[in-house]
Every structure is written in structure tokens, then in C-alpha cells.
Coordinates of C-alpha atoms in Angstrom, one line a residue:
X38 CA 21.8 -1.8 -2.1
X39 CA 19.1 -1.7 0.6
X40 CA 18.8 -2.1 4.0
X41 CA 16.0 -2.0 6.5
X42 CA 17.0 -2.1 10.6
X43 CA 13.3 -2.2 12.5
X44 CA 11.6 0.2 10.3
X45 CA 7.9 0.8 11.7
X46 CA 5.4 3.1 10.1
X47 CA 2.2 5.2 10.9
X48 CA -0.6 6.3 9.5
X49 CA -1.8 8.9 12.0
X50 CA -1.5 7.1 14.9
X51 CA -1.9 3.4 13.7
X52 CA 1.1 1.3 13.6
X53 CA 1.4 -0.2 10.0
X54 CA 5.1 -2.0 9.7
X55 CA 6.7 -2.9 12.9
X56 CA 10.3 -3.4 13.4
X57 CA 10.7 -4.4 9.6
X58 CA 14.3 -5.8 8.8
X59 CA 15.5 -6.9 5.5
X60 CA 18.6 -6.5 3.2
X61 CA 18.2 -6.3 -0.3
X62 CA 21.3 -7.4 -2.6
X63 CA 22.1 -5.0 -5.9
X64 CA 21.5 -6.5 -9.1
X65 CA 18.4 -9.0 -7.3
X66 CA 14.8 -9.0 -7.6
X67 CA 12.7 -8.8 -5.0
X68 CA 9.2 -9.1 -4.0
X69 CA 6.7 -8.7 -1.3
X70 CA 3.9 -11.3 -1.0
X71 CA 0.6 -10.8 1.2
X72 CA -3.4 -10.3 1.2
X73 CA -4.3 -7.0 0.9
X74 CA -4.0 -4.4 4.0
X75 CA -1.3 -5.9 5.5
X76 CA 1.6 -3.5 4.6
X77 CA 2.9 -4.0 1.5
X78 CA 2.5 -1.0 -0.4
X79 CA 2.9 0.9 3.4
X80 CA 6.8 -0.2 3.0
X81 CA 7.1 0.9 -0.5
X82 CA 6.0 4.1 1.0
X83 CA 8.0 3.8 3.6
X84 CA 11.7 3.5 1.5
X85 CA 10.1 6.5 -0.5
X86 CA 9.6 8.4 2.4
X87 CA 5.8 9.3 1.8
X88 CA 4.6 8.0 5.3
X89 CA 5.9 8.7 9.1
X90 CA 8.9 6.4 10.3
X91 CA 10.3 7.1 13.5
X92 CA 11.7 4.2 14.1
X93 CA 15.0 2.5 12.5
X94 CA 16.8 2.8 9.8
X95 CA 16.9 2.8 6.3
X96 CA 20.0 2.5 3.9
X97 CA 20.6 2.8 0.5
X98 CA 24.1 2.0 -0.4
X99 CA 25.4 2.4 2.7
X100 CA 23.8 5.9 3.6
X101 CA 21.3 6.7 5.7
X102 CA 17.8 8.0 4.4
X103 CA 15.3 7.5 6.7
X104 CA 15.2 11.1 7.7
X105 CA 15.6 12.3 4.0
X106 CA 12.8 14.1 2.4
X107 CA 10.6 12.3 -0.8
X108 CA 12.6 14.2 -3.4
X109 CA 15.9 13.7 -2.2
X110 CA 15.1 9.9 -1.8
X111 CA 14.8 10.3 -5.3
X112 CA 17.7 12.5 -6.7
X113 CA 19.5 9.7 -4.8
X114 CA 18.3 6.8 -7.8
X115 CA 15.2 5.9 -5.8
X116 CA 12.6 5.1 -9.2
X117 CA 9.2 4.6 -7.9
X118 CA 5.6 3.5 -10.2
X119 CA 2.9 3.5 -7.5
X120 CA -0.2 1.3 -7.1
X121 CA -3.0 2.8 -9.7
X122 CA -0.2 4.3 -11.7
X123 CA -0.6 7.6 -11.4
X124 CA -0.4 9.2 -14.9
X125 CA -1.6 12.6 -15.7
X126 CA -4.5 12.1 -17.7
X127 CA -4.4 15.6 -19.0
X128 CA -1.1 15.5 -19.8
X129 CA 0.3 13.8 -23.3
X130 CA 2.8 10.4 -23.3
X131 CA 5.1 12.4 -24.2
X132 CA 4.9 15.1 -21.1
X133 CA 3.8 12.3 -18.3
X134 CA 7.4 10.7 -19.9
X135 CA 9.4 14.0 -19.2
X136 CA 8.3 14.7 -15.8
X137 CA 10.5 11.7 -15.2
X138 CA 14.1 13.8 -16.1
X139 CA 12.8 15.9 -13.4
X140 CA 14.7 13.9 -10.6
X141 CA 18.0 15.4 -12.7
X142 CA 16.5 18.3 -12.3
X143 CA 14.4 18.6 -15.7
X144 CA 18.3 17.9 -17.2
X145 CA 18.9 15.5 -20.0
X146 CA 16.6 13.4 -22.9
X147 CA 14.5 10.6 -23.4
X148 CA 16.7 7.6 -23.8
X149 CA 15.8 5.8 -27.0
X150 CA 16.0 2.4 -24.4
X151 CA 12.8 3.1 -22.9
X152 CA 10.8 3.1 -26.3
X153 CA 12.5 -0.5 -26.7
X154 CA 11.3 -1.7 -23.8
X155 CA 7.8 -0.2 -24.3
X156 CA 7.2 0.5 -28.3
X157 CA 3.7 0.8 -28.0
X158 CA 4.4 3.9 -25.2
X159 CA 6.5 5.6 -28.6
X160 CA 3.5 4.9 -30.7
X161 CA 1.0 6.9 -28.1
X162 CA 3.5 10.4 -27.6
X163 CA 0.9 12.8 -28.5
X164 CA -2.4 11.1 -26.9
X165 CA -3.5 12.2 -23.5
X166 CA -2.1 9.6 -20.5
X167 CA -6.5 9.1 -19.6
X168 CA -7.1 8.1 -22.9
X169 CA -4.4 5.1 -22.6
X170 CA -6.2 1.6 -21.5
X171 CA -5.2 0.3 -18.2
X172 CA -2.1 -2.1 -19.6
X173 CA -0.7 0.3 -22.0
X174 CA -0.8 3.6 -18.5
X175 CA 1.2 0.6 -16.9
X176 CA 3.7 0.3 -19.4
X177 CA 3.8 4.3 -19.2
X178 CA 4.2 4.2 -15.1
X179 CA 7.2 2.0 -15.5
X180 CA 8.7 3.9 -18.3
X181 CA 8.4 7.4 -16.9
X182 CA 10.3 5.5 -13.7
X183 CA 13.2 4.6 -16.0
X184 CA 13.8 8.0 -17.9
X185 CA 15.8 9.1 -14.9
X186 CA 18.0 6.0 -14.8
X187 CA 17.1 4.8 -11.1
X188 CA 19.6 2.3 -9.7
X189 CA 16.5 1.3 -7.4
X190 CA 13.1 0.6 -8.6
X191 CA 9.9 0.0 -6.1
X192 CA 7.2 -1.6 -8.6
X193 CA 3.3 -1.4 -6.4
X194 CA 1.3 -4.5 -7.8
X195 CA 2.0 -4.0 -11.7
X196 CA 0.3 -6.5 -12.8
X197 CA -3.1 -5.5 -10.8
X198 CA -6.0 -5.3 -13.5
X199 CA -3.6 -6.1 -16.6
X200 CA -4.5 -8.8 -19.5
X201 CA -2.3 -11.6 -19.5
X202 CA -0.1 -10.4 -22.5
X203 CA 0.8 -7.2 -20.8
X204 CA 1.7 -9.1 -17.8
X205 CA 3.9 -10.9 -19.8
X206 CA 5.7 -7.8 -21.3
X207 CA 6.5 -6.0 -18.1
X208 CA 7.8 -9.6 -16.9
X209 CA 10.1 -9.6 -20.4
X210 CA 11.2 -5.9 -19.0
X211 CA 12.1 -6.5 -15.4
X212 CA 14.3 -9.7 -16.8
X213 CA 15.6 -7.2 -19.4
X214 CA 16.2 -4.8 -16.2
X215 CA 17.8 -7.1 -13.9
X216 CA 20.1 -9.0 -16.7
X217 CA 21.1 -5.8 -19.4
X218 CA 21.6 -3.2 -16.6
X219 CA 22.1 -5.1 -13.1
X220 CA 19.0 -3.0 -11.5
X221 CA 17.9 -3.5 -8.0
X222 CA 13.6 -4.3 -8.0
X223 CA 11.1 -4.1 -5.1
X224 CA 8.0 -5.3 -6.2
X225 CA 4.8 -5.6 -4.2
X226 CA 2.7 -8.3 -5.6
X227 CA -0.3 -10.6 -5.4
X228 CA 0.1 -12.7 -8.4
X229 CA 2.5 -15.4 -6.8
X230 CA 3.1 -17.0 -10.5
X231 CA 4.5 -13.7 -11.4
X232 CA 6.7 -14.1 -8.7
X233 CA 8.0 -17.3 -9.1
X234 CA 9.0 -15.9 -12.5
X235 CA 10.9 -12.6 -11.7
X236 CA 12.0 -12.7 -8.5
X237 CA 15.3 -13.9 -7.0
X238 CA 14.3 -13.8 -3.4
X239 CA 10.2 -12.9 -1.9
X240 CA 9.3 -11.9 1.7
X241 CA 5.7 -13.2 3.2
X242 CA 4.0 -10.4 4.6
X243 CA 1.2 -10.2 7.1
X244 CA -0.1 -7.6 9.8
X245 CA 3.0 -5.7 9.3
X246 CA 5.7 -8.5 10.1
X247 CA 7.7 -11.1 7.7
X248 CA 6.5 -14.2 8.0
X249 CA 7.9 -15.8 5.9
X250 CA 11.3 -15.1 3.4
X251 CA 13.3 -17.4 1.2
X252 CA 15.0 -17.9 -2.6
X253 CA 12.2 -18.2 -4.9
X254 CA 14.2 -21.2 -6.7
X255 CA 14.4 -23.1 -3.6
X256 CA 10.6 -22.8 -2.3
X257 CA 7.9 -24.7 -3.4
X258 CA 5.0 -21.7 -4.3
X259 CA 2.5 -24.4 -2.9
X260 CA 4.1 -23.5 0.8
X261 CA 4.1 -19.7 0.2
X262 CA 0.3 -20.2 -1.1
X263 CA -0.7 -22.2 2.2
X264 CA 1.0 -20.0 4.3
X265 CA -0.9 -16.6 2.5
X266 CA -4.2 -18.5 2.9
X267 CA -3.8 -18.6 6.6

């Protein structure tokens, strides 16, 4: 579904990722381990095409991207719910959810699937996205991702700042994701118990390098926590 061939990235002139290579299988769950400031939401970025990459490459299904712009990245299937969510507060549920048909172009509905996998977001349509708590703007991020069907979604930390039962929902929907409709997931993440429960595979990241990769079923999480407190 994904491959990266020594990706680097820049902000201004600082070197961010260097010579990042992974391949990332369709259908599997992925995340990205590490402390913060080492890269992780920088390679999110990166597939999305929001920072400078002038080096490598970067596939999605067997085509080229790397030199694609943001919003063609996206047309492509490319979902993506950012770190901090970025709702419009102004906006209603209901209008923050339609922004996400425009990737087809502002063309089709709301699929009645995405208020199954969130009900509380269908109970909330006509309040404003600022006057949502910081769980339920979450479970709007991720919804607004899906409306456009992505065949790849990049998740940044969504469990950051969430109460427990909320974690445990969007856990229920990336399992729903990944078994009911075969989705690809990148998720960047911090809470390594999270991890051990969705992912298939993770990646140890740390000033910008791997440093560490392997199936989450086979690894003891008591390694990948020694090796992040390094």
C-alpha cells in the first residue's frame, strides 16, 4: 500500500527524517513509537505532503507521490486526522463532517457507517465543533477522515488528552476499520498499551531514524519501553 525509499525532511533548513525506509502492507496497522520531537508527526507530514522532501521516494500503490501536491495526495485515498484535531469550532458537526466529501470534490453523502462507528458525533450535528469536549472533537477528527472513504488513513496521537473510555472507542473503531473494510492505518502514538492492542506491526523512532521495528505479537512491550527510555 505504502512505501518509503530514504525519505528525508526539512523544516527550513533543519533535517527532520533522514533516509526513512519502510513498507507498509494493505489491510495492516501500523504505528510509530517515540518521545516527543523526534519525527513522528514530521513523517505523517511528510506522506501528506505538508513539509519539504527532496529526497526519496514515496509510493502509494505502486505510484509515485513524493512530488504530488497536498490535495492530490488526497483525491488519491490519502485520509488524514492531524495532531490537535483540527475541527472548525465555528463550524457545526454537521458542516466540519461535510468538508470531508470535499476530497470527491464536495460529491456524494454522509454514509450512515460513520454515525455507527461514532453515535455520539450523530447526536451533536447542529452544535458548533468548539463547543465539543476534547474526546467527543476526536471522534469528529476521525469521522470527518472517513466520509471520503480513504483506503489510507495517517492517525497523529489520537489518544493524546482522551479519557480512558474514549480511548477505548476509537480502539473498537480502528479494529472495526482494519477487520469490516481491510483499511491500511498509520498511527503516531505514545501510549505503547494502545499499541500493543491495535497494531499489527510498530517502528521505534528517534532523532529521525528507526531504531527499532518488529510484529507487535512477537515483541515483548517491556523491550520497546527500555529501548524509548534510552
Amino acid at each position: 500500500m505504502l512505501e518509503l525509499d530514504n525519505v528525508s525532511s526539512y523544516y527550513g533548513e533543519s533535517i527532520i527524517l533522514k533516509n526513512m525506509s519502510m513498507k507498509i502492507e494493505a489491510g495492516k496497522v501500523v504505528c510509530l513509537l517515540g518521545r516527543n520531537g523526534v519525527g513522528k508527526t514530521t513523517f505523517l507530514k511528510s506522506i501528506m505532503g505538508l513539509v519539504k522532501t527532496p529526497g526519496g521516494s514515496i509510493k502509494l500503490e505502486g505510484e509515485e507521490i513524493i512530488k504530488m501536491p497536498t490535495y492530490n495526495r488526497a483525491i488519491k485515498g490519502i485520509g488524514y486526522v492531524p495532531q490537535g484535531r483540527d475541527i472548525f469550532p465555528q463550524l457545526s458537526v454537521y458542516e466540519n463532517l461535510l468538508l470531508g466529501l470535499e476530497r470527491n470534490r464536495g460529491r456524494g453523502t454522509i454514509d450512515d457507517s460513520v454515525y455507527e462507528l461514532f453515535p455520539v458525533v450523530k447526536t451533536m450535528l447542529g452544535r458548533k465543533g468548539g463547543d465539543l469536549s476534547g474526546g467527543q472533537q476526536q471522534q469528529l477528527a476521525i469521522a470527518r477522515a472517513l466520509v471520503s472513504g480513504p483506503k489510507l488513513l495517517l492517525l497523529d496521537e489520537p489518544t493524546e488528552g482522551i479519557q480512558p473510555s474514549i480511548i477505548q472507542d476509537i480502539a473498537r473503531v480502528i479494529r472495526h476499520l482494519k477487520e469490516q473494510r481491510n483499511m491500511t492505518m498509520v498511527i503516531v502514538e505514545q501510549y505503547l498499551e494502545f499499541v500493543m492492542e491495535v497494531a499489527d506491526y510498530f517502528y521505534l523512532i528517534d532523532k529521525g531514524r528507526i531504531i527499532m521495528e518488529g510484529s507487535t505479537a512477537d515483541t515483548d512491550p517491556d523491550a520497546i519501553q527500555e529501548k524509548m527510555a534510552i
